[in-house]
Coordinates of C-alpha atoms in Angstrom, one line a residue:
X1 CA 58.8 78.7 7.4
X2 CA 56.3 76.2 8.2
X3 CA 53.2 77.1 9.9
X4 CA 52.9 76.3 13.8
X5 CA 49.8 73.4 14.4
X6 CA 47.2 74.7 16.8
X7 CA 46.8 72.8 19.5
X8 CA 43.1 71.5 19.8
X9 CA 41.9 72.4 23.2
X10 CA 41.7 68.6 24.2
X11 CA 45.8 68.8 23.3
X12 CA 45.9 71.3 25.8
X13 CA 44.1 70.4 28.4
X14 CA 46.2 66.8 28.4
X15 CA 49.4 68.7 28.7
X16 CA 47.8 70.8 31.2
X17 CA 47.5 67.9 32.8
X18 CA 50.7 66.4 33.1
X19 CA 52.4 69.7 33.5
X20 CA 50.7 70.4 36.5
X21 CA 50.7 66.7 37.6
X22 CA 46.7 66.3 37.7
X23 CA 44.7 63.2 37.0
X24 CA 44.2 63.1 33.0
X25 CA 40.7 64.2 32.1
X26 CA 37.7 61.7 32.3
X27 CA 35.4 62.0 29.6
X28 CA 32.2 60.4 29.5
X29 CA 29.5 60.6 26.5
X30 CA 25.8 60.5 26.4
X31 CA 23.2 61.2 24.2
X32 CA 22.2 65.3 24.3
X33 CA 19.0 66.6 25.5
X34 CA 16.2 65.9 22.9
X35 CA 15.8 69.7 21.8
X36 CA 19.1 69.7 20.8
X37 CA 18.2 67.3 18.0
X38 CA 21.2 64.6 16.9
X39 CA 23.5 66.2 19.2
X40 CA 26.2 64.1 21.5
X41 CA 26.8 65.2 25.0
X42 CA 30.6 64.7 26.4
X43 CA 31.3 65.5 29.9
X44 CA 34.9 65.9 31.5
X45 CA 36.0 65.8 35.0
X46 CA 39.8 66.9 36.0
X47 CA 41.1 68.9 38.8
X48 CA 38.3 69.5 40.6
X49 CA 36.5 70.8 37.6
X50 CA 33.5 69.6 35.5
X51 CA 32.3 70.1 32.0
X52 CA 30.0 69.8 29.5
X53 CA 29.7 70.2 25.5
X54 CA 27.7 69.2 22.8
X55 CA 28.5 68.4 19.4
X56 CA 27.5 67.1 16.2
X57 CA 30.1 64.0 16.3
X58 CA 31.5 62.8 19.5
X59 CA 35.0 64.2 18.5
X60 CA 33.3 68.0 18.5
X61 CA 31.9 67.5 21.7
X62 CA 34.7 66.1 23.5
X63 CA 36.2 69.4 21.7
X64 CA 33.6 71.4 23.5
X65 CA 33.9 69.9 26.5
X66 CA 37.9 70.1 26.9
X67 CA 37.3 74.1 25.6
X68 CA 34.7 74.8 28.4
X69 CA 36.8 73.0 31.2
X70 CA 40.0 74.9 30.0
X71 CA 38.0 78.4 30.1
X72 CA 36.9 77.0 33.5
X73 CA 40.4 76.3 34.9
X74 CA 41.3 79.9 33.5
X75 CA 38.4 81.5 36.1
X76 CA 39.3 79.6 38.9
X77 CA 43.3 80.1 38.2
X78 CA 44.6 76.8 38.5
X79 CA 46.5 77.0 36.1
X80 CA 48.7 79.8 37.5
X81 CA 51.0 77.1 39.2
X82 CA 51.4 75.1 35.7
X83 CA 53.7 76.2 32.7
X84 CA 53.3 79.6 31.8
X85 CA 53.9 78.5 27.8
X86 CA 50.1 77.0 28.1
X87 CA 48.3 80.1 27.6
X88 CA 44.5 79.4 29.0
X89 CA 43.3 83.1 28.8
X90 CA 44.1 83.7 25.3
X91 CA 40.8 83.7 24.2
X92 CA 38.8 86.1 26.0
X93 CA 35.4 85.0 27.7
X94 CA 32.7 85.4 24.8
X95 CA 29.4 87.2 26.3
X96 CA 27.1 84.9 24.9
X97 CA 24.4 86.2 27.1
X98 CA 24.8 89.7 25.5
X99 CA 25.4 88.5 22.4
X100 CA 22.0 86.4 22.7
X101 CA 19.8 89.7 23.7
X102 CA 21.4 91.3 20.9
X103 CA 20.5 89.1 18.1
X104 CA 17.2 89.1 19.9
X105 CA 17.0 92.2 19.6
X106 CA 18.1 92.4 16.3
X107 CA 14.9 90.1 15.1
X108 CA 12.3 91.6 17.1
X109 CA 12.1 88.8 18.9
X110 CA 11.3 88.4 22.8
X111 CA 14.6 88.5 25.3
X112 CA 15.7 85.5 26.2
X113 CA 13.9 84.3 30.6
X114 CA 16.6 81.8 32.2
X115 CA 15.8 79.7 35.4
X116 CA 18.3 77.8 37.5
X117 CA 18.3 74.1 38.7
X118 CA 21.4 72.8 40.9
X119 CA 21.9 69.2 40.4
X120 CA 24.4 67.1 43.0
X121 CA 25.8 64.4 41.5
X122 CA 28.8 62.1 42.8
X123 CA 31.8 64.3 44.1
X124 CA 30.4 67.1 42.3
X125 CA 27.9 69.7 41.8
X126 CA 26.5 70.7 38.6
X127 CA 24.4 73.9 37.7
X128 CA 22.0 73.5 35.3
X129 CA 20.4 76.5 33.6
X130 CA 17.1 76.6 30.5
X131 CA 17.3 79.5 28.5
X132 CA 13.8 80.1 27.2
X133 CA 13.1 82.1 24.1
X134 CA 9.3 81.6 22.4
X135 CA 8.8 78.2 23.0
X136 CA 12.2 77.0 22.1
X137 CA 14.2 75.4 25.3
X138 CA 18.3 75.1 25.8
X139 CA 20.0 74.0 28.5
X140 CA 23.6 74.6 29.8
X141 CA 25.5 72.1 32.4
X142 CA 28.5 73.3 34.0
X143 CA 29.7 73.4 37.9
X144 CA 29.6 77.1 38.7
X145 CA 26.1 79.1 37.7
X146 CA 27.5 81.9 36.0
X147 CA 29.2 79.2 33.2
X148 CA 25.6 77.4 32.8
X149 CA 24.1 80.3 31.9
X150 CA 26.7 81.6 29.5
X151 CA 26.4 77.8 28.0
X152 CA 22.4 77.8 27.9
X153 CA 22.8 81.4 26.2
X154 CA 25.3 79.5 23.4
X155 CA 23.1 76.7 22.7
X156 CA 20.1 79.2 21.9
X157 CA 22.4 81.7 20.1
X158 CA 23.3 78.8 17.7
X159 CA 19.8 77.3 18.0
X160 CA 18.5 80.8 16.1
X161 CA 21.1 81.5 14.2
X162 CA 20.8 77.9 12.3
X163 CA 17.0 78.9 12.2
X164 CA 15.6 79.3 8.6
X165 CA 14.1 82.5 7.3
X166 CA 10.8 81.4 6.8
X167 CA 10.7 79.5 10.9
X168 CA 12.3 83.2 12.1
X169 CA 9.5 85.1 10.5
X170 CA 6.7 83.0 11.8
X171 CA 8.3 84.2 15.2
X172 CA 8.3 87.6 14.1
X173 CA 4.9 87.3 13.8
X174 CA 4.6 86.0 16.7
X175 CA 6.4 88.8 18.8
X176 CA 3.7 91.2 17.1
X177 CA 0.8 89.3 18.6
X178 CA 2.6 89.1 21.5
X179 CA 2.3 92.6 21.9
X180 CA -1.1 92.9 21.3
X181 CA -2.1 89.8 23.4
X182 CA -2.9 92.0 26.3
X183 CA -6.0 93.8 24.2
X184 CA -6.4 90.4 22.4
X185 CA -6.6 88.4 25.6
X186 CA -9.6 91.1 27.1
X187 CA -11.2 90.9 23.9
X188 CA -11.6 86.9 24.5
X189 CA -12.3 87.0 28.2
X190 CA -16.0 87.2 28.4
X191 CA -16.1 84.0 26.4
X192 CA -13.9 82.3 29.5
X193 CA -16.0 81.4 32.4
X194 CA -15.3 79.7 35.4
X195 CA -16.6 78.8 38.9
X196 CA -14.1 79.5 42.1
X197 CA -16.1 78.4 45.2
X198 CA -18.9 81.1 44.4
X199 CA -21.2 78.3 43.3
X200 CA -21.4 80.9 40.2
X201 CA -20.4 80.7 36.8
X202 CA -19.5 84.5 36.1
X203 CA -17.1 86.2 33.8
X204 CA -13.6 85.5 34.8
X205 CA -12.4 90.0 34.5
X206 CA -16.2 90.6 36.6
X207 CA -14.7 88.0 38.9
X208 CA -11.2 89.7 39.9
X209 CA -12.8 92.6 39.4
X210 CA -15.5 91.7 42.4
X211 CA -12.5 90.1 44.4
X212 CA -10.6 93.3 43.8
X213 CA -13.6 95.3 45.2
X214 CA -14.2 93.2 48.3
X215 CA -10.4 93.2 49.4
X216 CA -10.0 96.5 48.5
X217 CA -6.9 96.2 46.4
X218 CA -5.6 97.5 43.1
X219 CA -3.1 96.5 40.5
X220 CA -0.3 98.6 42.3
X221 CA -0.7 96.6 45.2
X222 CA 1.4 93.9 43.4
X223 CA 3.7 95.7 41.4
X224 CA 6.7 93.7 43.2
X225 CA 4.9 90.5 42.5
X226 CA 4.6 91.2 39.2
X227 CA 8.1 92.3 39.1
X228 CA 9.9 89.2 40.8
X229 CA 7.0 86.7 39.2
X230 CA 8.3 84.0 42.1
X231 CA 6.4 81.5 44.3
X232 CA 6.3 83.5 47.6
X233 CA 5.1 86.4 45.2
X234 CA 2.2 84.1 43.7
X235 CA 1.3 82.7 47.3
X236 CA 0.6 86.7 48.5
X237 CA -1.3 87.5 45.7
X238 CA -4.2 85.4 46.2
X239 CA -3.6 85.3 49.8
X240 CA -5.0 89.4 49.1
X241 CA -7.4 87.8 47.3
X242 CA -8.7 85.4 49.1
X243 CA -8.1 82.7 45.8
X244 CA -7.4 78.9 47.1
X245 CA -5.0 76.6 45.0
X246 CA -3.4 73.6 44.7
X247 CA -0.1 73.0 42.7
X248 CA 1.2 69.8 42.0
X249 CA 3.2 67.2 39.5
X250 CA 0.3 66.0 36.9
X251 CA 3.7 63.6 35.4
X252 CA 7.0 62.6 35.9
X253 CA 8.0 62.1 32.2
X254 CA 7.7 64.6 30.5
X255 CA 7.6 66.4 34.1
X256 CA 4.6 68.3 34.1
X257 CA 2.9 70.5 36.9
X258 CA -0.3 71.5 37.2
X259 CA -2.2 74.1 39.4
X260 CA -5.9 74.0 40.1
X261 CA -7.9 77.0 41.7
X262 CA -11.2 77.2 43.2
X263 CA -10.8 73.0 43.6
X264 CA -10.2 72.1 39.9
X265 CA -12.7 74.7 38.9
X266 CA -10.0 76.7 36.9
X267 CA -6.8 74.6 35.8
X268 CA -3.4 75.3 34.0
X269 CA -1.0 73.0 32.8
X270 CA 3.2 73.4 32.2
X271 CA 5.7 71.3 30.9
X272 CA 9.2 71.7 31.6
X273 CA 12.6 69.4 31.0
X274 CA 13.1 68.8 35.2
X275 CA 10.4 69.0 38.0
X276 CA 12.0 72.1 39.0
X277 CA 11.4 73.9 35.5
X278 CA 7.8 72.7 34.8
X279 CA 6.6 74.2 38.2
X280 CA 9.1 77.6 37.0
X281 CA 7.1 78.1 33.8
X282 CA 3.6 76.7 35.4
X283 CA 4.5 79.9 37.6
X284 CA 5.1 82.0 34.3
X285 CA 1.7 81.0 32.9
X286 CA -0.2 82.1 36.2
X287 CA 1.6 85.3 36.1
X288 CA 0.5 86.0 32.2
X289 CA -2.9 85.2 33.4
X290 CA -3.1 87.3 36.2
X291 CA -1.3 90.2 34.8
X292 CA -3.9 90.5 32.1
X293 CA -7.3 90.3 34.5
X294 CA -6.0 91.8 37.6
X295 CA -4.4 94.6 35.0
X296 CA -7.8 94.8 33.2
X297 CA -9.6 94.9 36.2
X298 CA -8.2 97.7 37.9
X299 CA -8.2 99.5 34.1
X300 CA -12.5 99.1 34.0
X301 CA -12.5 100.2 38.2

């Protein structure tokens, strides 16, 4: 007895289609995002529904795209008024998300921080969300937030496990120093000076410490800050401290953002894929920094 064909899910989704007496699918192609590397980028509009995937040759991510719109249609239901012989749900939702904290896990390497950016575009609104791991940067595309993520969490999970040996233990390596950059980053701070409106140039752990002193505050004080690590947190924190700064875009492309304390005595610099993201991990870098003074600050009290 021969051997039924699978259908490919691009198959499926045009008889989905004309089943259920939707427009066919419009796909459109694009280069991918540069840290993709020679990627394609298909997108795919139909029934209210848009989608995204990346691929290797144009065919695989037309493929990808049709898969994630079908698994999309599934969520939503829409397909419960179309022929019950097209089975949308027989392959379960894959937790890439899990899956990705896992394999982190797994290599000792730091969990995975994702941010969210929502896009409107033409009759449609697309979520857009950067999984960060190290220094490496993915980024899914789909219309509903949950689905970006899961996407973003895919890209990175293949992004690692195409890594080389030798690339994944220079990052195990670097997970060690991570841990020990708190100790490391003390051990370098009385060789960091700066000026912030004192018309002194004093050690930078002397100078939280002193701020700590005068507005009688201590390291607990900001455990929710340090714990959300947002804007409104940042803005409270050295509103206690009585710390001016200015944050702005330095660039457009690449979109970089750049914050300046004290009036450009003490600067730091971020990079990011969209405005939204550089000024998300310019925010990250101020909360490293001040984690590690106002934390060994309160420690030498």
């Amino acid at each position: 007895m021969p051997q039924e064909k699978i259908k490919t899910p691009i198959t499926v989704l045009l008889e989905l289609t004309q089943k259920c007496k939707y427009s066919l699918p419009n796909y459109k192609f694009s280069d991918g995002p540069i840290y993709y590397g020679n990627t394609f980028h298909c997108e795919v509009e139909v029934a209210n529904v848009f989608a995204v995937g990346f691929g290797h040759t144009k065919k695989e991510a037309k493929q990808s795209a049709a898969s994630n719109a079908l698994e999309e249609l599934a969520e939503q239901g829409s397909h419960n008024d179309g022929p019950q012989e097209i089975d949308l749900t027989s392959k379960p939702t894959e937790n890439f998300i899990g899956a990705l904290n896992e394999l982190c896990d797994k290599l000792k390497f730091i969990r995975p921080i994702f941010s969210h950016v929502s896009i409107v575009e033409p009759q449609c609104r697309i979520f857009t969300c950067e999984c960060k791991v190290f220094s490496m940067i993915t980024e899914g595309r789909f219309s509903t937030k949950k689905r970006a993520k899961q996407l973003a969490a895919k890209h990175m999970l293949d992004k690692i496990q195409n890594m080389s040996p030798g690339s994944i233990t220079d990052l195990q390596k670097l997970t060690v120093k991570d841990y020990k950059a708190r100790e490391e980053y003390c051990r370098l701070a009385s060789a960091l000076k700066v000026n912030l409106e004192s018309g002194k140039t004093e050690d930078i752990t002397q100078m939280f410490r002193k701020l700590m002193e005068e507005q009688h505050v201590s390291y607990d004080d900001f455990k929710e800050q340090f714990q959300k690590r947002d804007l409104a947190g940042l803005n409270y924190i050295c509103a206690r401290l009585g710390v001016k700064y200015d944050m702005t875009m330095l660039q457009e492309n690449p979109p970089m953002a750049c914050a300046q304390f004290g009036g450009g005595k003490f600067t730091l610099m971020a990079l990011g894929t969209t405005e939204e993201s550089a000024t998300r991990n310019l925010i990250d870098e101020i909360y490293i920094i001040l984690d590690v003074y106002i934390g060994m600050s309160d420690i030498h009290d």
